[in-house]
Coordinates of C-alpha atoms in Angstrom, one line a residue:
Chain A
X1 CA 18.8 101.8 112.9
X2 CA 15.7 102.5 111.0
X3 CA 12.5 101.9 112.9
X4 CA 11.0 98.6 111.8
X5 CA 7.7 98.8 113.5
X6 CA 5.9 102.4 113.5
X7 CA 5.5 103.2 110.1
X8 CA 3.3 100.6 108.4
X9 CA 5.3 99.3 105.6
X10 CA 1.9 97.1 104.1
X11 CA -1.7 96.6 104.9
X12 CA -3.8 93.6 104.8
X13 CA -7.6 94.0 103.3
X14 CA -10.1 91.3 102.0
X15 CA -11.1 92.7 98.8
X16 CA -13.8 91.1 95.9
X17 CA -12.4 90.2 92.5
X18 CA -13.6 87.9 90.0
X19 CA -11.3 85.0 89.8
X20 CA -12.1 82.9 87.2
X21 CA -13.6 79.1 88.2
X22 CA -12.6 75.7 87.3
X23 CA -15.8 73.4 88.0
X24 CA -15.0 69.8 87.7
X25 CA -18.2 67.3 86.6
X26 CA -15.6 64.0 86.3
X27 CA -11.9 62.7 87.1
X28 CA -11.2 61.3 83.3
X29 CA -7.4 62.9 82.8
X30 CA -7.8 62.0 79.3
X31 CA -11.4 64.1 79.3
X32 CA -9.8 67.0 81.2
X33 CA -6.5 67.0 79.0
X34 CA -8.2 67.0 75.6
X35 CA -11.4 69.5 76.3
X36 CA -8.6 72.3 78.8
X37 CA -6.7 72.2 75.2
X38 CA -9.4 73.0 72.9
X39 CA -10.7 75.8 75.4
X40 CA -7.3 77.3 76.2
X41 CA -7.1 77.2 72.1
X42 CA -9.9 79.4 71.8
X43 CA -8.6 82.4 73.3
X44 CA -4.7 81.6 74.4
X45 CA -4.0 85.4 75.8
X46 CA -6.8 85.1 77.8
X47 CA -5.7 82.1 79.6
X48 CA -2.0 83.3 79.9
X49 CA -1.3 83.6 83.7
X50 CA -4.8 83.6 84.6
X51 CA -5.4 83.1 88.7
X52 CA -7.8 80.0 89.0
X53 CA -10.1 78.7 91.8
X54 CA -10.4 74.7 91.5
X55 CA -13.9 73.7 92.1
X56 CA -14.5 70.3 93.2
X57 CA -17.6 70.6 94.9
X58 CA -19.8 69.1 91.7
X59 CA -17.4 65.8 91.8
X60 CA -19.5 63.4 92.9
X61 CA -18.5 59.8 93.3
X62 CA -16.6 57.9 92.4
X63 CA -15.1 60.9 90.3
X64 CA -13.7 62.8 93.6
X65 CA -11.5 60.6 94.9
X66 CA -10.6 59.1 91.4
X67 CA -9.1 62.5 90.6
X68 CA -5.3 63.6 90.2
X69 CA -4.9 66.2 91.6
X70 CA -1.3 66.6 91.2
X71 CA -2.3 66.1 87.5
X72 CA -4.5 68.5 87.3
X73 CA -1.8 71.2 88.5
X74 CA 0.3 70.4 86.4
X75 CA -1.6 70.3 83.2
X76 CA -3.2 73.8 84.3
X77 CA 0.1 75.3 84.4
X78 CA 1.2 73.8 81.3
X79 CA -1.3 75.7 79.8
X80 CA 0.1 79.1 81.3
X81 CA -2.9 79.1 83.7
X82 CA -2.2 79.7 87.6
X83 CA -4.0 76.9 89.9
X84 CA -4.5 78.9 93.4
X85 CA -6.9 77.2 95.4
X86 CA -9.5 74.5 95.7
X87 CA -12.6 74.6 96.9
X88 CA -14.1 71.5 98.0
X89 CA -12.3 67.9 97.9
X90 CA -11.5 65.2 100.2
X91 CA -9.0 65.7 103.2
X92 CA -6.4 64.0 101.5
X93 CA -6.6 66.0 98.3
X94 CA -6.6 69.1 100.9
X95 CA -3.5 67.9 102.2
X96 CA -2.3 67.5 99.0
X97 CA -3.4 70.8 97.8
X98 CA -1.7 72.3 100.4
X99 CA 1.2 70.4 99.3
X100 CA 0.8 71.8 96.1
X101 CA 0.7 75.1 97.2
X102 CA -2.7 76.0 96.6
X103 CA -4.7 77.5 99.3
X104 CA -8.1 76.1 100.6
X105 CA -11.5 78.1 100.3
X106 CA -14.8 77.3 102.1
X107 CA -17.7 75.0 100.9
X108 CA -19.8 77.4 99.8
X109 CA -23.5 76.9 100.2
X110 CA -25.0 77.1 97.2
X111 CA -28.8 77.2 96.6
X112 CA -28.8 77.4 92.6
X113 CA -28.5 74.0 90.7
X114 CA -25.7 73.8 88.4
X115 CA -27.0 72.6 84.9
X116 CA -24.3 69.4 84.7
X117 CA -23.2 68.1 81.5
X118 CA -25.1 64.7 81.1
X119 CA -22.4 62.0 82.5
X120 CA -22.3 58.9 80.4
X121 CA -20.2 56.7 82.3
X122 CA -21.7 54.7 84.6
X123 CA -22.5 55.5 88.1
X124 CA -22.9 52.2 90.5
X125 CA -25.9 52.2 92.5
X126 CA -24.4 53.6 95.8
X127 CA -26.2 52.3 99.0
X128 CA -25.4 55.2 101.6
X129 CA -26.0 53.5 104.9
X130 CA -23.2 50.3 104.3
X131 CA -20.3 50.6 106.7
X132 CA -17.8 49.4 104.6
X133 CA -16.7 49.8 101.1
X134 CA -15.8 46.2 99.3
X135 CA -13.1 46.2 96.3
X136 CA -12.9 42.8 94.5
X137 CA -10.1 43.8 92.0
X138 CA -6.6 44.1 92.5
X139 CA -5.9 47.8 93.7
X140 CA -2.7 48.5 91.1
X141 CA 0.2 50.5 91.8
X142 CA -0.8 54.6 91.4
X143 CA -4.1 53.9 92.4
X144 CA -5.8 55.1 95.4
X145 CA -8.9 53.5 97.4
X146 CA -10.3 55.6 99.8
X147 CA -13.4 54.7 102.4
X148 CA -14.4 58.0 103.2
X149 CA -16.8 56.0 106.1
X150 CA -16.3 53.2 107.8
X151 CA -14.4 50.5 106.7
X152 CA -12.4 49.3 103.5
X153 CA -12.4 45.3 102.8
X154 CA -10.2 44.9 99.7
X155 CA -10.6 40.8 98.2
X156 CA -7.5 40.5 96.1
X157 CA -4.0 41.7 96.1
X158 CA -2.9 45.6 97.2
X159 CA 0.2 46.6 94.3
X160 CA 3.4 48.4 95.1
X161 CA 2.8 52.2 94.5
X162 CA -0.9 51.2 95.6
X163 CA -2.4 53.0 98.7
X164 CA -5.9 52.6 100.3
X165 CA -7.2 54.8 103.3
X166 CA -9.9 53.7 105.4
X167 CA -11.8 56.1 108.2
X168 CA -12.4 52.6 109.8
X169 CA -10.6 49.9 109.4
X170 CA -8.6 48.0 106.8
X171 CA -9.3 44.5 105.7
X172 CA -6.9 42.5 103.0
X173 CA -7.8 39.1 102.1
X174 CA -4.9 38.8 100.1
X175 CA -1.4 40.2 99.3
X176 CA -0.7 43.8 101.1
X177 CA 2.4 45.4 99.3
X178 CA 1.4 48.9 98.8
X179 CA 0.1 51.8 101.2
X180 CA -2.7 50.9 103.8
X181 CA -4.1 53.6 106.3
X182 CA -6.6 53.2 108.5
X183 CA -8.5 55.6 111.0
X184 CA -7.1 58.4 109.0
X185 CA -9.6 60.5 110.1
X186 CA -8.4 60.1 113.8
X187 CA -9.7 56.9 115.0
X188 CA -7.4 55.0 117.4
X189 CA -9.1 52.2 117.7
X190 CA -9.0 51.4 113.6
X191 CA -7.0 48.2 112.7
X192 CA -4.9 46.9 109.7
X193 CA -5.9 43.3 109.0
X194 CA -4.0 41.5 106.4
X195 CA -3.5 38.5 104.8
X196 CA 0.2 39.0 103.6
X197 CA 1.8 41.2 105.2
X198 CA 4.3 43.0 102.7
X199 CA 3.2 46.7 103.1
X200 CA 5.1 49.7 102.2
X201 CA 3.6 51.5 104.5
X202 CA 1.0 50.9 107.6
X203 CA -0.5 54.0 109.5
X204 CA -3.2 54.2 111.9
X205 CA -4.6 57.2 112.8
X206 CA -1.2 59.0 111.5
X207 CA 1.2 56.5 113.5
X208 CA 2.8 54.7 110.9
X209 CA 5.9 52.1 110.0
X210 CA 7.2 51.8 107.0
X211 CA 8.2 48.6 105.5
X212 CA 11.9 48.0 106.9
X213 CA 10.1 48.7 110.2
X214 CA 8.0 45.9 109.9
X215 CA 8.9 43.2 112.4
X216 CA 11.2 40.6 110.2
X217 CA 9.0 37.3 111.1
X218 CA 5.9 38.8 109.7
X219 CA 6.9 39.7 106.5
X220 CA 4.4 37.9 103.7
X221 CA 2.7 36.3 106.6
X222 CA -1.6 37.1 107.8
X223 CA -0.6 40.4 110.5
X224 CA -2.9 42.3 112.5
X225 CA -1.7 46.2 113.1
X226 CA -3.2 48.4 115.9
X227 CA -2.5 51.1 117.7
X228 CA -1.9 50.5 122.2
X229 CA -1.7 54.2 123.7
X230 CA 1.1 56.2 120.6
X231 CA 2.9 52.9 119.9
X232 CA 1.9 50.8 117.0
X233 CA 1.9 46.9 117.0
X234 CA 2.0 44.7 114.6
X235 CA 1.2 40.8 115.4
X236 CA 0.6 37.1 113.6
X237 CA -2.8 36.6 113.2
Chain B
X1 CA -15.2 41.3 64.2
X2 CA -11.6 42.4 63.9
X3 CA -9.9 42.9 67.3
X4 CA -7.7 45.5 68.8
X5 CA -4.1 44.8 70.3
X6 CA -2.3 47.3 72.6
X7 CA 1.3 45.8 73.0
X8 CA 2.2 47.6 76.4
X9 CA 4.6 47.8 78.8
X10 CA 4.9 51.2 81.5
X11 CA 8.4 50.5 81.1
X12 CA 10.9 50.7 77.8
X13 CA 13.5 48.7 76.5
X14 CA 11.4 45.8 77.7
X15 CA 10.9 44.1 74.3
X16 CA 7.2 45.5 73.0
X17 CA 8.3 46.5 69.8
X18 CA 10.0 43.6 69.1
X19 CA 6.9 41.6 70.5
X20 CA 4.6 43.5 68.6
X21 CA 6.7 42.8 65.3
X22 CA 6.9 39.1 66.2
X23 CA 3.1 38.5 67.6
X24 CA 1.4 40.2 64.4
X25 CA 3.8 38.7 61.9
X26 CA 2.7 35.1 63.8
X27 CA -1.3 36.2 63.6
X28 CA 0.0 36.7 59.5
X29 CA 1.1 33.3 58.9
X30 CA -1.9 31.9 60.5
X31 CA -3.6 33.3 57.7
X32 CA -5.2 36.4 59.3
X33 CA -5.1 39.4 57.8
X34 CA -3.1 41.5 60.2
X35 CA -1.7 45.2 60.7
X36 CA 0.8 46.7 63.4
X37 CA 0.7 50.7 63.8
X38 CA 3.6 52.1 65.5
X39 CA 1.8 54.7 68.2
X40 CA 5.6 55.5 69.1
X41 CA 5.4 58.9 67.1
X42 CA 8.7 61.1 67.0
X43 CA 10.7 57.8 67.6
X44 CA 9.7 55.0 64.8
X45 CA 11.5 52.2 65.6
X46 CA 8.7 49.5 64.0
X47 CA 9.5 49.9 60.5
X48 CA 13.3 49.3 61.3
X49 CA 12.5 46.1 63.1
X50 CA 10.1 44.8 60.5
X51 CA 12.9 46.0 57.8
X52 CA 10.4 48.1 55.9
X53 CA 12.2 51.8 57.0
X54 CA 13.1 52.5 53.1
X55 CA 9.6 51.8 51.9
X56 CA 7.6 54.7 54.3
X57 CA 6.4 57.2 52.3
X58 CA 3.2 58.7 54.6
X59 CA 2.7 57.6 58.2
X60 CA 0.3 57.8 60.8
X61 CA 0.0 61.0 61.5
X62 CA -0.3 61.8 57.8
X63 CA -3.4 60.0 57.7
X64 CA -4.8 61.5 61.1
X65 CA -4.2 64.7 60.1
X66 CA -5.7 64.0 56.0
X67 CA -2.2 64.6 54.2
X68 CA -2.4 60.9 52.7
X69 CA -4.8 58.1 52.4
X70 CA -4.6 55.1 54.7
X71 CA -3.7 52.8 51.7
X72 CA -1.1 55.4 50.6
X73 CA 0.3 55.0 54.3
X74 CA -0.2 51.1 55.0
X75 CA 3.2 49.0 53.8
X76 CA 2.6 45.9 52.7
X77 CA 5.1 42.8 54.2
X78 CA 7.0 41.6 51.5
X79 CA 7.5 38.0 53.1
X80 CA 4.3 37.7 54.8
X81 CA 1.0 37.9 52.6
X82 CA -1.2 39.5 55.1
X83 CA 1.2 41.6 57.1
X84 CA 1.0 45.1 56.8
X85 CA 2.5 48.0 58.9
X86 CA 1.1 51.9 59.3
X87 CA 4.5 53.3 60.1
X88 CA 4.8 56.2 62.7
X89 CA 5.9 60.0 62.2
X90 CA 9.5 60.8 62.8
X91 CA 9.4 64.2 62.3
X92 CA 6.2 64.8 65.2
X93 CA 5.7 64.5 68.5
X94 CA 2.6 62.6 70.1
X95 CA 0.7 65.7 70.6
X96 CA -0.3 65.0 66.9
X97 CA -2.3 61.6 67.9
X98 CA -6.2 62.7 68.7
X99 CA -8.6 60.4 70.0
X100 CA -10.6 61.4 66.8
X101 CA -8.2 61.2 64.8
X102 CA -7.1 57.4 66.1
X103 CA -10.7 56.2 65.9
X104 CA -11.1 57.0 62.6
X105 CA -8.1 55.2 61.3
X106 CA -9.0 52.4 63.6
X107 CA -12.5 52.4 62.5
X108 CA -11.1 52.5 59.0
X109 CA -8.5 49.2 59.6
X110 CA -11.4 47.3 61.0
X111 CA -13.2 47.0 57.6
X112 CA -10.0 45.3 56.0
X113 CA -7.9 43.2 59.0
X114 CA -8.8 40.8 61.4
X115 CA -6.2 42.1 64.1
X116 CA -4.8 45.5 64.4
X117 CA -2.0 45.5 66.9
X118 CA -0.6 48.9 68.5
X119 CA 2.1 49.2 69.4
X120 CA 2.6 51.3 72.6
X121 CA 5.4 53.7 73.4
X122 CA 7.0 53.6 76.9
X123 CA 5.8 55.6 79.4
X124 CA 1.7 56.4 80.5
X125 CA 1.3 59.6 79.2
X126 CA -0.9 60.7 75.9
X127 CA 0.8 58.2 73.6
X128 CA 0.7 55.1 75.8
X129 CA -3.1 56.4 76.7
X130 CA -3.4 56.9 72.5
X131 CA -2.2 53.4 71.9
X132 CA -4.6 51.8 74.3
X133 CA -7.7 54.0 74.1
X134 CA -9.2 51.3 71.7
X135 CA -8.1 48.4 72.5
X136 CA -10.0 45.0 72.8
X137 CA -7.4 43.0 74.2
X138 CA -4.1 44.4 75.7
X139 CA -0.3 42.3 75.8
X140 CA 1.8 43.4 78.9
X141 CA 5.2 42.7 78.0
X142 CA 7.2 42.5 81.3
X143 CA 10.8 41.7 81.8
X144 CA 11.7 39.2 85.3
X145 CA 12.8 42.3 87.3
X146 CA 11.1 44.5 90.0
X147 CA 10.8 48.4 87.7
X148 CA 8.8 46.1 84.9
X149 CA 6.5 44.2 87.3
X150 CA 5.3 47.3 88.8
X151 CA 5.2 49.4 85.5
X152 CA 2.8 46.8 84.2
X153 CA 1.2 46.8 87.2
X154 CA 0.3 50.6 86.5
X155 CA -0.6 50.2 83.0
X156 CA -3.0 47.1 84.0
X157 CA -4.5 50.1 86.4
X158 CA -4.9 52.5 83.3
X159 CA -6.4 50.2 80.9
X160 CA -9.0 49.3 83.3
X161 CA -9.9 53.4 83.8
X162 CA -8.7 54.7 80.2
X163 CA -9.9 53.4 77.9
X164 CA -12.9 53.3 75.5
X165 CA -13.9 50.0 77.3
X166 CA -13.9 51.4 80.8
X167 CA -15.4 54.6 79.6
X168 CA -18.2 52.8 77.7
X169 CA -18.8 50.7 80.8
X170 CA -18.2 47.7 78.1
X171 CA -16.2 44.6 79.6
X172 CA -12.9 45.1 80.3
X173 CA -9.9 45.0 78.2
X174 CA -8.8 41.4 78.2
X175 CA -5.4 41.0 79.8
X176 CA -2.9 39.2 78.7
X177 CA 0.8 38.5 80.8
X178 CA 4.0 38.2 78.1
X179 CA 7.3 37.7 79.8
X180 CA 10.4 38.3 77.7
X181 CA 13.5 38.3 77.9
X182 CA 13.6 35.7 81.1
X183 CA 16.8 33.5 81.9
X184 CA 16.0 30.5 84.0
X185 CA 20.0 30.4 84.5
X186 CA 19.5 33.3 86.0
X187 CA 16.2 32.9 87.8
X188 CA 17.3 29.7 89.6
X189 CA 20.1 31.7 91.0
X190 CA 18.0 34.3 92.6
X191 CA 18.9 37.4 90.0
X192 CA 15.8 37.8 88.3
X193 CA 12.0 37.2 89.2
X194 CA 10.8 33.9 88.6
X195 CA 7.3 33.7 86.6
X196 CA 5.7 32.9 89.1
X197 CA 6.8 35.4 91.3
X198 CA 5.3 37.8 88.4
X199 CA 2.2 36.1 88.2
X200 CA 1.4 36.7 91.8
X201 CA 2.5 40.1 91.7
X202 CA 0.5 41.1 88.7
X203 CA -2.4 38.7 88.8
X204 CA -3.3 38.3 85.3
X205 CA -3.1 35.2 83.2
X206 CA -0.1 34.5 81.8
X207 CA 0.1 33.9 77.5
X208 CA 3.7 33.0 77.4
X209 CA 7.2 33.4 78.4
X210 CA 9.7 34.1 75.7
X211 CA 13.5 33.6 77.0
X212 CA 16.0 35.8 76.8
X213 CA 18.1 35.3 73.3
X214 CA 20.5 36.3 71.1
X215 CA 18.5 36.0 67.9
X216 CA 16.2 38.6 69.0
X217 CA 19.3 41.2 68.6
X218 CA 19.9 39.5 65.7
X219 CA 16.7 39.4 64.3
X220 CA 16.1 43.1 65.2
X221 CA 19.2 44.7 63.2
X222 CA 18.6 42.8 60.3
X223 CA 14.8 43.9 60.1
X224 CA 13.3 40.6 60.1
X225 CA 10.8 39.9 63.2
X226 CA 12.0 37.0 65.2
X227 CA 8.7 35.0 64.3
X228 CA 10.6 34.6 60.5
X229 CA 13.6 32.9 62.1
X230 CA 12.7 29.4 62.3
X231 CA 16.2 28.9 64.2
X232 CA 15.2 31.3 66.8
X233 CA 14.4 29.9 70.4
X234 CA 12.4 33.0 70.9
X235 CA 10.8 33.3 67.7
X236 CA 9.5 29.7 68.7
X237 CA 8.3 30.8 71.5
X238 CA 6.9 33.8 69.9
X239 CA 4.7 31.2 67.5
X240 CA 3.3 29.2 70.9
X241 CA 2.3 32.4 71.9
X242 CA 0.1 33.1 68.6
X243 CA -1.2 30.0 68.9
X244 CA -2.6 30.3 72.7
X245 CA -3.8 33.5 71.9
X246 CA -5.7 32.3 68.9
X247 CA -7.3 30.0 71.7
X248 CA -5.5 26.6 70.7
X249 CA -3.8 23.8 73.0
X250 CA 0.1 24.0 72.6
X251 CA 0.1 20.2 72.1
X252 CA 3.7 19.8 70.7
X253 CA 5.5 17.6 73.7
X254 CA 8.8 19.3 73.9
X255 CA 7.1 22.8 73.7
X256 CA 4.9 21.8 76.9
X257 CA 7.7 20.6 78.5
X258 CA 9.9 23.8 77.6
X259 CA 6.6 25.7 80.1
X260 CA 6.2 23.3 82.3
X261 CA 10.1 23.4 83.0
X262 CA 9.2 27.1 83.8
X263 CA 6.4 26.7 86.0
X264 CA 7.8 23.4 87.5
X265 CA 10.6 25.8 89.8
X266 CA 9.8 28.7 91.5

């Protein structure tokens, strides 16, 4: 038997390299899709199995959590390029990076101030210090809604193939079909209020029921979901 | 002002070629100068519908791409005065549409028609994005069953965030809730989605609801849009739809109570 464990059969070093940088300054696929094309045209050999970092630390709102990531993978290696790690993001999309694959840098803490391409789409006023985050049109199926603080009151109706995340909790004055996760950040305590209860999914702080789990007499009716000790309930409101 | 129609669905098969065929024939007879594009490149299935497939000589992606003039590509209806079709590309792929290149054709159609209706390919990729980019006003054409609700639902998401509207911070594509092929037969017992049912689901208002029929087939293999057939429960149908859109009361009495039958049950 040869002897597995004396002589070292690798080594593990950190080591600098330049690794080329993908800063993104907005989430428009359509933006992304059309300008990647024209640059990968420029010099194709150079982009041919080139590693990539994924830099979303110049994504401001609402542009961060508006991004596809999965998209963005996808369309990368379309192009022959080789997506291997973000830098930056939301949890979820770090989740979903990891998902994907992709490894996870560190913020880095940079002092120099990027020169941004101007941005002509519209950035809402943002008022920082507002614990909740208020949607007033219908959240449709493949979009996602996410209140990074506090909590998420949606007016109108929540699609199939929608899903909204909340660090607090989650408020639906209307129809509830799709996804709804609340306290996803850890938070016990969050709630699920809804007005029609027809959810796909409910989670609160990663406890979660999907639909056929749902108790029978609630379905389409106003619920409440909440989290005693591990076990989540769901009751009439 | 001319306006922009996307016909769009998310989902094929669901009747949007057909509808865009019928609805810009219908805007034609009302006197308005009118053009459908067919954005389905690779696949061209407008000019067979509109029974203009031996006349195409340049296309779409001709004109994007400066091989022909858009009057060299534009076919003129030969029933309808002010019906004309830009054809699509069978030999391409959708790769060839650009944004540039669409909004210069676009641009271009604006200074001779009063509506320019695109029609969308399935799907919600570059050529569905391409048919919609411009648009003023959008049709969702969605059949009484769950995969089309919540295909529509997705494209209603898109052309509130892809578009040169939502881009532009301009107001919103105006939305506009087609049913087709719906069976009340079959609604009342429980096989298909009533429209109301669809209604709450996608929560946009509702233009019309065009049944289910056997004229449509018809209609479609013998290259005449359904509008033309003045036999055609559909193509009727298709005509109220015009008419709403153009903003008038459907006054005729049995056509009010053909709807109201519909929205009477749920």
């Amino acid at each position: 038997m040869p002897n597995l464990t004396s002589i070292p059969a690798f080594e593990l070093k950190g080591s600098l390299t330049t690794l080329m940088v993908l800063h993104l300054f907005k989430s428009d696929q359509e933006a992304i899709t059309v300008q990647l094309a024209d640059k990968v045209a420029q010099a194709p050999q150079f982009f041919q199995h080139a590693p990539l970092l994924i830099d979303l630390q110049d994504l401001g709102e609402p542009h961060l959590s508006a991004l596809d990531l999965t998209h963005l993978v996808e369309l990368l290696r379309k192009h022959g390029l080789v997506p291997v790690a973000i830098r930056g993001g939301t949890d979820p999309q770090k989740q979903l990076a990891l998902n994907l694959t992709l490894g996870i840098l560190p913020q880095n803490s940079r002092s120099e101030s990027r020169e941004k391409p101007q941005i002509e789409v519209e950035s809402e006023p943002v008022i920082l210090n507002t614990s909740a985050k208020i949607i007033s049109h219908p959240v449709r199926s493949g979009q996602q809604v996410v209140a990074l603080q506090g909590d998420l009151v949606v007016l109108s109706p929540v699609s199939h193939g929608a899903e909204i995340l909340a660090h607090g909790h989650i408020h639906v004055y209307s129809a509830l079909r799709g996804r709804a996760l609340a306290g996803v950040n850890g938070d016990t305590q969050a709630r699920i209020f809804c007005q029609q209860l027809e959810a796909e999914l409910v989670s609160i702080a990663g406890q979660y029921q999907i639909n056929e789990g749902l108790p029978h007499h609630l379905q389409g009716k106003a619920a409440q979901i909440f989290l005693v000790g591990e076990e989540l309930k769901i009751e009439a409101l | 002002m001319s306006t922009v129609i996307v016909v769009t669905s998310g989902k094929g098969g669901v009747g949007k070629t057909t509808t865009s065929a019928a609805f810009a024939t219908g805007l034609a007879l009302r006197g308005h100068q009118t053009v459908v594009i067919d954005f389905d490149v690779g696949l061209r299935n407008l000019d067979l519908i509109m029974g203009c497939e031996r006349r195409v000589v340049y296309d779409f992606v001709n004109v994007i791409n400066g091989e022909g003039t858009l009057n060299q590509a534009i076919i003129k209806d030969k029933r309808v005065d002010s019906l004309f079709i830009l054809p699509a590309s069978q030999t391409r792929d959708k790769e060839a549409l650009t944004l540039k290149g669409v909004y210069r054709v676009i641009e271009a159609l604006k200074k001779r028609f009063e509506y320019i209706v695109c029609d969308s390919p399935a799907g919600i990729e570059h050529g569905a994005i391409m048919a919609m980019y411009f648009a003023d006003e959008a049709l969702i054409v969605t059949n009484p069953e769950v995969s089309s609700v919540r295909d529509s639902d997705r494209i209603i998401g898109l052309l509130s965030s892809k578009t040169h509207r939502a881009a532009q911070n301009l107001d919103p594509v105006k939305e506009h809730l087609l049913i087709t092929r719906y069976a009340q037969k079959r609604v009342t017992k429980g096989d298909m989605l009533s429209a109301q049912d669809i209604q709450d689901i996608l929560a946009i208002p509702l233009l019309g609801i065009i049944p289910e029929s056997k004229s449509v087939l018809q209609a479609s293999n013998s290259g005449v849009p359904v509008t033309l057939d003045k036999a055609s429960d559909a193509g009727q149908a298709y005509l109220e739809v015009v008419a709403r859109f153009l903003g008038e009361e459907v006054s005729n009495s049995q056509k009010k109570g053909f709807l109201s039958h519909w929205f009477g049950k749920k």
